[in-house]
Amino acid sequence: METEEIEMLRNEILKALLAIDSGEESLEDVLKIEFKNEKDAGLYREIVKGVFRHKITLDYAIQSFMNRKNQKLHKPIEMILRMAFYQWIYLDRVPAHAIVNESVKLAKKVGHKGSVGFVNAILRKATKEKIHPEEWKFSSIEEEISIKYSLPMELTSYLINSYGEDWTLDFARHSIEIPATDLKVNTSKISTEDLMESLAKEGIRCKEIPGDLDALRLVRGNIFSTRAFKKGLFYVQDLAAMEVADFALKGQGNGFKKALDVCGAPGGKSIDLALIKPDLEIQCCDVSVKKVKRIQENIQRLDLKNISPKLRDGQRPSKIEKEAFDLVVLDAPCSGFGLLKRKPEIKYRRTIKDINSLVKLQKSLLEASATCLRPGGILVYSTCTISKEENEYLVEEFLKNRKDFTLVDQKFLPLNQETDGFKMFKLVKTC
């Protein structure tokens, strides 16, 4: 890579990190930037995601090389150091001298002479030795989990109190893994085997995921540039999210005609329902115009005729929606702690206090969704988080107040190598 190209790439990485950190942009948004070659794009994604995946660990390592502990740093300089330490600790392909030189060049653009010298001095010290976070020793299990696995202390303590030390340690280890990319096969157009062959011809390697979800796991390649993607032969979705539709319809639904997906954007649950049961009439809704547009784009690309996008406030159903649906799926807005592999910035933005306001919204959505279900129908409540307040406790309270509903099944998927963390509950309206 030419020197000028390297500098441009580092500038883009720094700009993205600062935009995410300030809240101006989401991680998902900054990753949409396009590069001339896949190598640049790969390094860009690697560093941007990696810095947020390991931010607490990186800050601890940076502090260990500073003369004054807890020294407040100018934000761009702090981010340059995080970029550098991430490459030094977690990437083998970037040599020490390149990390130092490129970091100093960046510092010259955003800082003064003193901060340039500071960056140079810190990195020259740090790159003389290899840093191994897994070998660090701590005085408590909370501190160890928080710093080694970059989990905020408040969240670490909350999880230990809720689930115990062993569970929290396992959760934390998996939360910094690089997530798999899973593909839901559009079986209305192609079989799983034929999609594998089609992608292989375009240089994309996948493996079939065992079970009956009609899913593939990406092994190598950029799937978004393929003809198969443009033709709508698959939809990118984590295995855990795919489980919701299967969970909703398994053992049920032979007579189901109408389904409501309450908080449906970007359309994944409705797509799954449509592929499992092509004769099901599905309304896929969201309260945001922008999100409804995303639903529309996805169902058009997959060419699924039994899904209707709709702008709708899930807390305010209309009179004509009362007892109008056989199946209602509420994948509720939540704290999102089950998605930390995929969206690491969540752990720095969400606090335990946020759960209380989310629970209030979830209760309102659940109550409103229940009114849309006919007697004998199924209501599925799911979240991509692991807090009991947003799941077990909320469903228990709902059932205590609604004697016309019964819990018939529940499924918890841990955050691990295979899936995101998900919880789902199946309720039947008995009368």
Short mmCIF file of C-alpha atoms in Angstrom, two decimals:
data_model
loop_
_atom_site.label_atom_id
_atom_site.label_comp_id
_atom_site.label_asym_id
_atom_site.label_seq_id
_atom_site.Cartn_x
_atom_site.Cartn_y
_atom_site.Cartn_z
CA MET A 1 0.00 0.00 0.00
CA GLU A 2 1.30 3.45 -0.93
CA THR A 3 2.17 5.91 1.87
CA GLU A 4 -0.54 8.34 0.76
CA GLU A 5 -3.17 5.57 0.76
CA ILE A 6 -2.09 4.47 4.25
CA GLU A 7 -2.46 8.02 5.57
CA MET A 8 -5.90 8.38 4.02
CA LEU A 9 -6.98 5.07 5.53
CA ARG A 10 -5.73 6.04 9.03
CA ASN A 11 -7.51 9.39 8.72
CA GLU A 12 -10.77 7.64 7.89
CA ILE A 13 -10.37 5.25 10.81
CA LEU A 14 -9.71 8.09 13.25
CA LYS A 15 -12.65 10.08 11.89
CA ALA A 16 -14.96 7.07 12.28
CA LEU A 17 -13.81 6.32 15.84
CA LEU A 18 -14.35 9.92 16.95
CA ALA A 19 -17.79 10.05 15.31
CA ILE A 20 -18.90 6.88 17.12
CA ASP A 21 -17.41 8.00 20.43
CA SER A 22 -19.24 11.35 20.28
CA GLY A 23 -22.53 9.69 19.34
CA GLU A 24 -22.70 11.47 15.96
CA GLU A 25 -22.69 8.16 14.09
CA SER A 26 -23.35 4.52 14.90
CA LEU A 27 -20.83 1.76 14.32
CA GLU A 28 -23.18 0.31 11.72
CA ASP A 29 -23.26 3.61 9.81
CA VAL A 30 -19.50 4.21 9.67
CA LEU A 31 -18.91 0.67 8.41
CA LYS A 32 -20.89 1.46 5.25
CA ILE A 33 -18.03 3.54 3.83
CA GLU A 34 -16.67 2.13 0.56
CA PHE A 35 -13.01 1.63 -0.37
CA LYS A 36 -11.31 0.94 -3.67
CA ASN A 37 -9.96 -2.40 -2.48
CA GLU A 38 -11.11 -5.02 0.01
CA LYS A 39 -7.78 -5.02 1.88
CA ASP A 40 -8.27 -1.39 2.95
CA ALA A 41 -11.91 -2.07 3.82
CA GLY A 42 -10.90 -5.10 5.90
CA LEU A 43 -8.32 -3.19 7.94
CA TYR A 44 -10.74 -0.29 8.41
CA ARG A 45 -13.46 -2.61 9.77
CA GLU A 46 -10.97 -4.54 11.88
CA ILE A 47 -9.59 -1.49 13.71
CA VAL A 48 -12.87 0.41 14.09
CA LYS A 49 -14.70 -2.60 15.53
CA GLY A 50 -11.68 -3.77 17.50
CA VAL A 51 -11.13 -0.48 19.33
CA PHE A 52 -14.70 -0.49 20.63
CA ARG A 53 -14.66 -4.20 21.34
CA HIS A 54 -11.58 -3.78 23.58
CA LYS A 55 -11.73 -0.11 24.65
CA ILE A 56 -11.46 -0.64 28.43
CA THR A 57 -8.59 -3.10 27.96
CA LEU A 58 -6.80 -0.66 25.67
CA ASP A 59 -7.19 2.26 28.09
CA TYR A 60 -5.81 0.13 30.93
CA ALA A 61 -2.78 -0.79 28.81
CA ILE A 62 -2.22 2.84 27.75
CA GLN A 63 -2.37 4.02 31.38
CA SER A 64 0.28 1.49 32.37
CA PHE A 65 2.84 3.33 30.18
CA MET A 66 1.96 6.82 31.40
CA ASN A 67 3.87 8.60 34.15
CA ARG A 68 0.72 10.22 35.54
CA LYS A 69 -2.14 7.78 36.09
CA ASN A 70 -5.69 8.77 35.02
CA GLN A 71 -4.27 11.64 33.00
CA LYS A 72 -6.99 13.29 30.89
CA LEU A 73 -6.08 13.16 27.20
CA HIS A 74 -7.25 15.25 24.26
CA LYS A 75 -9.87 13.01 22.61
CA PRO A 76 -8.18 12.65 19.16
CA ILE A 77 -4.85 11.82 20.85
CA GLU A 78 -6.55 9.29 23.11
CA MET A 79 -8.16 7.67 20.07
CA ILE A 80 -4.86 7.56 18.17
CA LEU A 81 -3.31 5.69 21.10
CA ARG A 82 -6.24 3.28 21.21
CA MET A 83 -5.79 2.59 17.48
CA ALA A 84 -2.08 1.98 17.99
CA PHE A 85 -2.42 -0.25 21.05
CA TYR A 86 -5.17 -2.29 19.38
CA GLN A 87 -2.87 -3.01 16.45
CA TRP A 88 0.05 -3.84 18.70
CA ILE A 89 -1.89 -6.15 21.06
CA TYR A 90 -4.36 -7.81 18.70
CA LEU A 91 -2.94 -7.62 15.15
CA ASP A 92 0.21 -9.49 14.15
CA ARG A 93 0.49 -8.11 10.63
CA VAL A 94 1.35 -4.49 11.50
CA PRO A 95 5.03 -4.01 12.52
CA ALA A 96 5.94 -1.84 15.52
CA HIS A 97 7.77 0.84 13.54
CA ALA A 98 4.77 1.30 11.22
CA ILE A 99 2.40 1.68 14.17
CA VAL A 100 4.62 4.35 15.74
CA ASN A 101 5.27 6.26 12.52
CA GLU A 102 1.65 6.34 11.36
CA SER A 103 0.40 7.31 14.83
CA VAL A 104 2.86 10.20 15.06
CA LYS A 105 1.78 11.44 11.61
CA LEU A 106 -1.84 11.40 12.73
CA ALA A 107 -0.96 13.20 15.97
CA LYS A 108 0.72 15.98 13.97
CA LYS A 109 -2.58 16.62 12.17
CA VAL A 110 -4.77 16.84 15.27
CA GLY A 111 -2.46 17.84 18.14
CA HIS A 112 0.30 20.23 19.14
CA LYS A 113 4.04 19.59 19.41
CA GLY A 114 3.76 18.34 22.99
CA SER A 115 1.06 15.79 22.20
CA VAL A 116 3.06 14.53 19.19
CA GLY A 117 6.05 13.92 21.45
CA PHE A 118 3.77 12.28 24.02
CA VAL A 119 2.37 9.82 21.46
CA ASN A 120 5.85 9.02 20.18
CA ALA A 121 7.24 8.41 23.69
CA ILE A 122 4.33 6.21 24.85
CA LEU A 123 4.38 4.04 21.74
CA ARG A 124 8.14 3.62 21.67
CA LYS A 125 7.98 2.32 25.24
CA ALA A 126 4.96 0.11 24.55
CA THR A 127 6.23 -1.49 21.36
CA LYS A 128 9.44 -2.70 23.03
CA GLU A 129 7.45 -5.46 24.68
CA LYS A 130 4.46 -7.60 23.71
CA ILE A 131 1.37 -6.93 25.84
CA HIS A 132 -0.70 -9.95 26.93
CA PRO A 133 -3.97 -8.93 28.69
CA GLU A 134 -4.82 -12.55 29.47
CA GLU A 135 -1.78 -12.68 31.79
CA TRP A 136 -2.72 -9.60 33.84
CA LYS A 137 -3.55 -10.19 37.52
CA PHE A 138 -6.27 -8.39 39.48
CA SER A 139 -7.50 -8.19 43.05
CA SER A 140 -11.14 -9.10 42.33
CA ILE A 141 -13.13 -11.08 39.80
CA GLU A 142 -15.17 -7.96 38.92
CA GLU A 143 -12.01 -6.02 38.05
CA GLU A 144 -10.57 -8.94 36.10
CA ILE A 145 -13.70 -9.40 33.98
CA SER A 146 -14.16 -5.66 33.42
CA ILE A 147 -10.60 -4.94 32.30
CA LYS A 148 -9.61 -8.15 30.51
CA TYR A 149 -12.85 -8.37 28.55
CA SER A 150 -13.72 -4.67 28.29
CA LEU A 151 -17.02 -4.89 30.12
CA PRO A 152 -17.99 -1.76 32.10
CA MET A 153 -17.77 -2.32 35.85
CA GLU A 154 -21.43 -1.47 36.44
CA LEU A 155 -22.56 -4.07 33.90
CA THR A 156 -20.07 -6.62 35.24
CA SER A 157 -21.39 -6.25 38.82
CA TYR A 158 -24.99 -6.40 37.60
CA LEU A 159 -24.38 -9.66 35.70
CA ILE A 160 -22.53 -11.27 38.61
CA ASN A 161 -25.41 -10.38 40.94
CA SER A 162 -27.94 -11.75 38.43
CA TYR A 163 -26.19 -14.88 37.17
CA GLY A 164 -23.03 -15.51 39.18
CA GLU A 165 -19.30 -15.22 38.49
CA ASP A 166 -18.85 -18.24 36.20
CA TRP A 167 -21.75 -17.26 33.92
CA THR A 168 -20.52 -13.65 33.73
CA LEU A 169 -16.96 -14.71 32.93
CA ASP A 170 -18.22 -16.94 30.11
CA PHE A 171 -20.46 -14.14 28.82
CA ALA A 172 -17.58 -11.62 28.92
CA ARG A 173 -15.20 -13.93 27.03
CA HIS A 174 -17.72 -14.46 24.24
CA SER A 175 -18.65 -10.76 24.11
CA ILE A 176 -15.27 -9.82 22.57
CA GLU A 177 -15.26 -12.55 19.93
CA ILE A 178 -15.61 -11.68 16.27
CA PRO A 179 -19.19 -12.66 15.35
CA ALA A 180 -20.07 -15.09 12.61
CA THR A 181 -22.00 -13.92 9.55
CA ASP A 182 -25.05 -16.09 8.99
CA LEU A 183 -27.30 -16.17 5.93
CA LYS A 184 -30.98 -17.05 5.87
CA VAL A 185 -31.58 -18.78 2.55
CA ASN A 186 -34.46 -17.42 0.50
CA THR A 187 -36.01 -20.84 -0.10
CA SER A 188 -38.73 -19.27 -2.25
CA LYS A 189 -36.00 -18.82 -4.89
CA ILE A 190 -33.22 -21.33 -4.20
CA SER A 191 -32.27 -24.32 -2.04
CA THR A 192 -29.55 -24.18 0.60
CA GLU A 193 -27.30 -26.50 -1.42
CA ASP A 194 -27.76 -24.53 -4.64
CA LEU A 195 -27.02 -21.23 -2.88
CA MET A 196 -23.76 -22.67 -1.53
CA GLU A 197 -22.79 -23.67 -5.07
CA SER A 198 -23.83 -20.31 -6.51
CA LEU A 199 -21.77 -18.39 -3.93
CA ALA A 200 -18.80 -20.71 -4.43
CA LYS A 201 -18.74 -19.76 -8.13
CA GLU A 202 -18.32 -16.13 -7.01
CA GLY A 203 -15.44 -17.03 -4.68
CA ILE A 204 -17.55 -17.07 -1.49
CA ARG A 205 -17.08 -19.99 0.85
CA CYS A 206 -19.90 -20.97 3.23
CA LYS A 207 -20.82 -23.97 5.33
CA GLU A 208 -24.28 -25.30 6.04
CA ILE A 209 -25.64 -24.80 9.56
CA PRO A 210 -27.13 -28.08 10.87
CA GLY A 211 -30.84 -28.05 11.68
CA ASP A 212 -33.97 -26.95 9.87
CA LEU A 213 -33.42 -23.18 9.69
CA ASP A 214 -32.18 -23.20 6.06
CA ALA A 215 -29.09 -21.23 7.00
CA LEU A 216 -25.46 -20.89 5.94
CA ARG A 217 -22.46 -19.53 7.82
CA LEU A 218 -19.95 -17.42 5.90
CA VAL A 219 -16.40 -18.78 5.98
CA ARG A 220 -14.68 -16.38 3.58
CA GLY A 221 -15.56 -13.56 1.17
CA ASN A 222 -17.60 -10.38 0.75
CA ILE A 223 -21.20 -11.49 0.27
CA PHE A 224 -22.64 -8.02 -0.29
CA SER A 225 -20.93 -7.62 -3.65
CA THR A 226 -22.29 -10.90 -5.02
CA ARG A 227 -24.93 -11.45 -7.68
CA ALA A 228 -26.67 -13.76 -5.20
CA PHE A 229 -27.16 -10.85 -2.79
CA LYS A 230 -28.48 -8.53 -5.50
CA LYS A 231 -30.90 -11.25 -6.66
CA GLY A 232 -32.24 -11.60 -3.11
CA LEU A 233 -31.19 -15.22 -2.66
CA PHE A 234 -30.39 -14.71 1.03
CA TYR A 235 -30.85 -12.38 3.97
CA VAL A 236 -28.04 -11.68 6.48
CA GLN A 237 -29.26 -12.52 9.97
CA ASP A 238 -27.79 -14.03 13.14
CA LEU A 239 -28.81 -17.58 13.93
CA ALA A 240 -30.45 -16.47 17.20
CA ALA A 241 -32.74 -14.02 15.39
CA MET A 242 -33.73 -16.76 12.92
CA GLU A 243 -34.89 -18.88 15.84
CA VAL A 244 -37.75 -16.48 16.72
CA ALA A 245 -39.97 -17.30 13.71
CA ASP A 246 -39.24 -21.02 14.02
CA PHE A 247 -40.08 -20.81 17.75
CA ALA A 248 -43.32 -18.92 16.98
CA LEU A 249 -44.64 -21.41 14.41
CA LYS A 250 -43.31 -24.73 15.69
CA GLY A 251 -46.20 -26.95 16.73
CA GLN A 252 -48.63 -24.14 15.95
CA GLY A 253 -49.99 -22.11 13.13
CA ASN A 254 -51.53 -24.58 10.69
CA GLY A 255 -54.68 -22.47 10.68
CA PHE A 256 -52.91 -19.13 11.05
CA LYS A 257 -53.78 -16.64 8.33
CA LYS A 258 -52.69 -13.21 9.62
CA ALA A 259 -49.56 -12.17 11.53
CA LEU A 260 -48.41 -8.86 12.99
CA ASP A 261 -44.71 -8.06 13.43
CA VAL A 262 -44.92 -5.11 15.83
CA CYS A 263 -41.36 -3.70 15.85
CA GLY A 264 -40.37 -5.29 12.58
CA ALA A 265 -37.49 -3.27 11.12
CA PRO A 266 -35.38 -4.17 9.24
CA GLY A 267 -37.74 -7.04 8.43
CA GLY A 268 -35.84 -10.16 9.46
CA LYS A 269 -38.51 -11.84 11.61
CA SER A 270 -41.20 -11.23 8.97
CA ILE A 271 -38.91 -12.62 6.26
CA ASP A 272 -38.35 -15.76 8.34
CA LEU A 273 -42.10 -16.17 8.95
CA ALA A 274 -42.82 -15.68 5.25
CA LEU A 275 -40.31 -18.33 4.21
CA ILE A 276 -41.58 -20.88 6.75
CA LYS A 277 -45.25 -20.23 5.96
CA PRO A 278 -45.69 -18.68 2.49
CA ASP A 279 -49.50 -18.45 2.82
CA LEU A 280 -49.28 -16.31 5.98
CA GLU A 281 -50.36 -12.68 5.49
CA ILE A 282 -47.83 -10.58 7.43
CA GLN A 283 -47.91 -6.93 8.45
CA CYS A 284 -44.34 -5.81 9.22
CA CYS A 285 -44.47 -2.53 11.12
CA ASP A 286 -42.34 0.15 12.67
CA VAL A 287 -42.86 3.62 14.10
CA SER A 288 -40.06 5.21 12.04
CA VAL A 289 -40.43 6.21 8.38
CA LYS A 290 -36.74 5.48 7.81
CA LYS A 291 -37.07 1.99 9.28
CA VAL A 292 -40.19 1.20 7.28
CA LYS A 293 -38.23 2.13 4.16
CA ARG A 294 -35.57 -0.43 5.17
CA ILE A 295 -38.27 -3.08 5.57
CA GLN A 296 -39.56 -2.23 2.08
CA GLU A 297 -36.08 -2.45 0.55
CA ASN A 298 -35.38 -5.86 2.09
CA ILE A 299 -38.67 -7.50 1.12
CA GLN A 300 -38.41 -6.08 -2.41
CA ARG A 301 -34.89 -7.48 -2.81
CA LEU A 302 -36.08 -10.91 -1.63
CA ASP A 303 -39.30 -10.58 -3.69
CA LEU A 304 -41.60 -11.81 -0.90
CA LYS A 305 -45.23 -11.04 -1.72
CA ASN A 306 -46.89 -11.95 1.59
CA ILE A 307 -45.27 -9.16 3.68
CA SER A 308 -46.79 -5.67 3.85
CA PRO A 309 -44.65 -2.89 5.38
CA LYS A 310 -46.61 -0.46 7.53
CA LEU A 311 -45.87 2.74 9.46
CA ARG A 312 -47.41 2.08 12.86
CA ASP A 313 -46.98 2.99 16.53
CA GLY A 314 -46.90 -0.31 18.40
CA GLN A 315 -48.24 1.33 21.56
CA ARG A 316 -51.37 2.64 19.82
CA PRO A 317 -53.17 -0.08 17.86
CA SER A 318 -56.22 0.95 15.84
CA LYS A 319 -59.75 -0.26 16.57
CA ILE A 320 -59.80 -2.45 13.47
CA GLU A 321 -56.69 -4.28 14.74
CA LYS A 322 -58.48 -5.54 17.88
CA GLU A 323 -58.34 -9.36 17.90
CA ALA A 324 -57.46 -9.23 14.18
CA PHE A 325 -54.35 -11.46 14.16
CA ASP A 326 -53.60 -15.13 14.70
CA LEU A 327 -49.96 -14.45 15.52
CA VAL A 328 -48.32 -11.36 17.00
CA VAL A 329 -44.53 -11.12 17.23
CA LEU A 330 -43.08 -8.42 19.48
CA ASP A 331 -39.30 -8.31 19.20
CA ALA A 332 -39.13 -5.42 21.64
CA PRO A 333 -36.67 -2.50 21.76
CA CYS A 334 -34.25 -3.45 24.52
CA SER A 335 -30.86 -2.81 26.12
CA GLY A 336 -29.25 -5.04 23.48
CA PHE A 337 -26.65 -6.67 25.75
CA GLY A 338 -27.02 -9.91 23.80
CA LEU A 339 -25.50 -8.20 20.74
CA LEU A 340 -22.14 -7.13 22.20
CA LYS A 341 -20.12 -9.19 19.70
CA ARG A 342 -21.91 -7.47 16.84
CA LYS A 343 -22.46 -4.00 18.36
CA PRO A 344 -19.72 -3.45 20.97
CA GLU A 345 -20.51 0.26 21.34
CA ILE A 346 -23.73 -0.69 23.17
CA LYS A 347 -21.85 -1.54 26.37
CA TYR A 348 -20.51 2.02 26.67
CA ARG A 349 -23.81 3.73 25.80
CA ARG A 350 -26.31 1.70 27.80
CA THR A 351 -26.41 1.80 31.58
CA ILE A 352 -28.32 -0.35 34.04
CA LYS A 353 -30.54 2.67 34.72
CA ASP A 354 -31.60 2.61 31.06
CA ILE A 355 -33.27 -0.74 31.67
CA ASN A 356 -35.99 0.90 33.80
CA SER A 357 -37.13 3.25 31.02
CA LEU A 358 -36.96 0.41 28.48
CA VAL A 359 -39.11 -1.84 30.68
CA LYS A 360 -41.78 0.86 30.76
CA LEU A 361 -41.83 0.94 26.94
CA GLN A 362 -41.76 -2.87 26.69
CA LYS A 363 -44.74 -3.21 29.03
CA SER A 364 -46.73 -0.69 27.00
CA LEU A 365 -45.90 -2.50 23.73
CA LEU A 366 -46.76 -5.91 25.20
CA GLU A 367 -50.13 -4.73 26.53
CA ALA A 368 -50.99 -3.07 23.22
CA SER A 369 -49.87 -6.11 21.22
CA ALA A 370 -52.06 -8.41 23.32
CA THR A 371 -55.19 -6.52 22.24
CA CYS A 372 -54.45 -7.36 18.59
CA LEU A 373 -54.54 -11.11 19.15
CA ARG A 374 -57.63 -13.26 18.63
CA PRO A 375 -58.60 -15.93 21.22
CA GLY A 376 -56.48 -19.04 20.62
CA GLY A 377 -53.76 -16.98 18.94
CA ILE A 378 -50.04 -16.87 19.78
CA LEU A 379 -48.12 -13.87 21.13
CA VAL A 380 -44.32 -14.16 20.94
CA TYR A 381 -42.30 -11.72 23.03
CA SER A 382 -38.55 -11.63 22.41
CA THR A 383 -35.50 -9.48 23.13
CA CYS A 384 -31.84 -9.52 22.14
CA THR A 385 -30.76 -8.87 25.73
CA ILE A 386 -30.09 -10.90 28.86
CA SER A 387 -31.56 -8.80 31.70
CA LYS A 388 -34.30 -10.52 33.72
CA GLU A 389 -36.12 -7.20 34.15
CA GLU A 390 -36.72 -7.00 30.38
CA ASN A 391 -37.62 -10.67 30.07
CA GLU A 392 -38.67 -13.11 32.82
CA TYR A 393 -39.84 -10.50 35.32
CA LEU A 394 -41.74 -8.52 32.69
CA VAL A 395 -43.53 -11.61 31.32
CA GLU A 396 -44.36 -12.81 34.84
CA GLU A 397 -45.96 -9.46 35.67
CA PHE A 398 -47.92 -9.47 32.39
CA LEU A 399 -49.29 -12.96 33.12
CA LYS A 400 -50.22 -11.94 36.65
CA ASN A 401 -52.36 -9.12 35.25
CA ARG A 402 -53.69 -10.98 32.20
CA LYS A 403 -55.44 -14.20 33.22
CA ASP A 404 -56.49 -14.70 29.59
CA PHE A 405 -52.90 -15.50 28.61
CA THR A 406 -50.80 -18.58 29.38
CA LEU A 407 -47.07 -19.14 28.91
CA VAL A 408 -46.64 -22.27 26.78
CA ASP A 409 -42.93 -22.14 25.91
CA GLN A 410 -39.74 -20.15 26.43
CA LYS A 411 -36.25 -20.31 24.99
CA PHE A 412 -33.00 -18.66 26.09
CA LEU A 413 -30.00 -18.48 23.77
CA PRO A 414 -26.73 -17.48 25.45
CA LEU A 415 -24.20 -15.15 23.89
CA ASN A 416 -21.63 -17.68 22.67
CA GLN A 417 -19.64 -18.80 19.64
CA GLU A 418 -22.77 -19.83 17.76
CA THR A 419 -25.34 -17.11 18.45
CA ASP A 420 -26.15 -13.71 19.86
CA GLY A 421 -27.90 -13.64 23.24
CA PHE A 422 -31.69 -13.90 22.85
CA LYS A 423 -34.69 -14.63 25.05
CA MET A 424 -38.14 -15.51 23.72
CA PHE A 425 -41.49 -16.37 25.26
CA LYS A 426 -44.58 -17.91 23.65
CA LEU A 427 -47.93 -16.94 25.12
CA VAL A 428 -51.34 -18.23 24.05
CA LYS A 429 -54.53 -16.19 24.43
CA THR A 430 -56.89 -18.68 26.04
CA CYS A 431 -60.14 -16.73 25.78
#
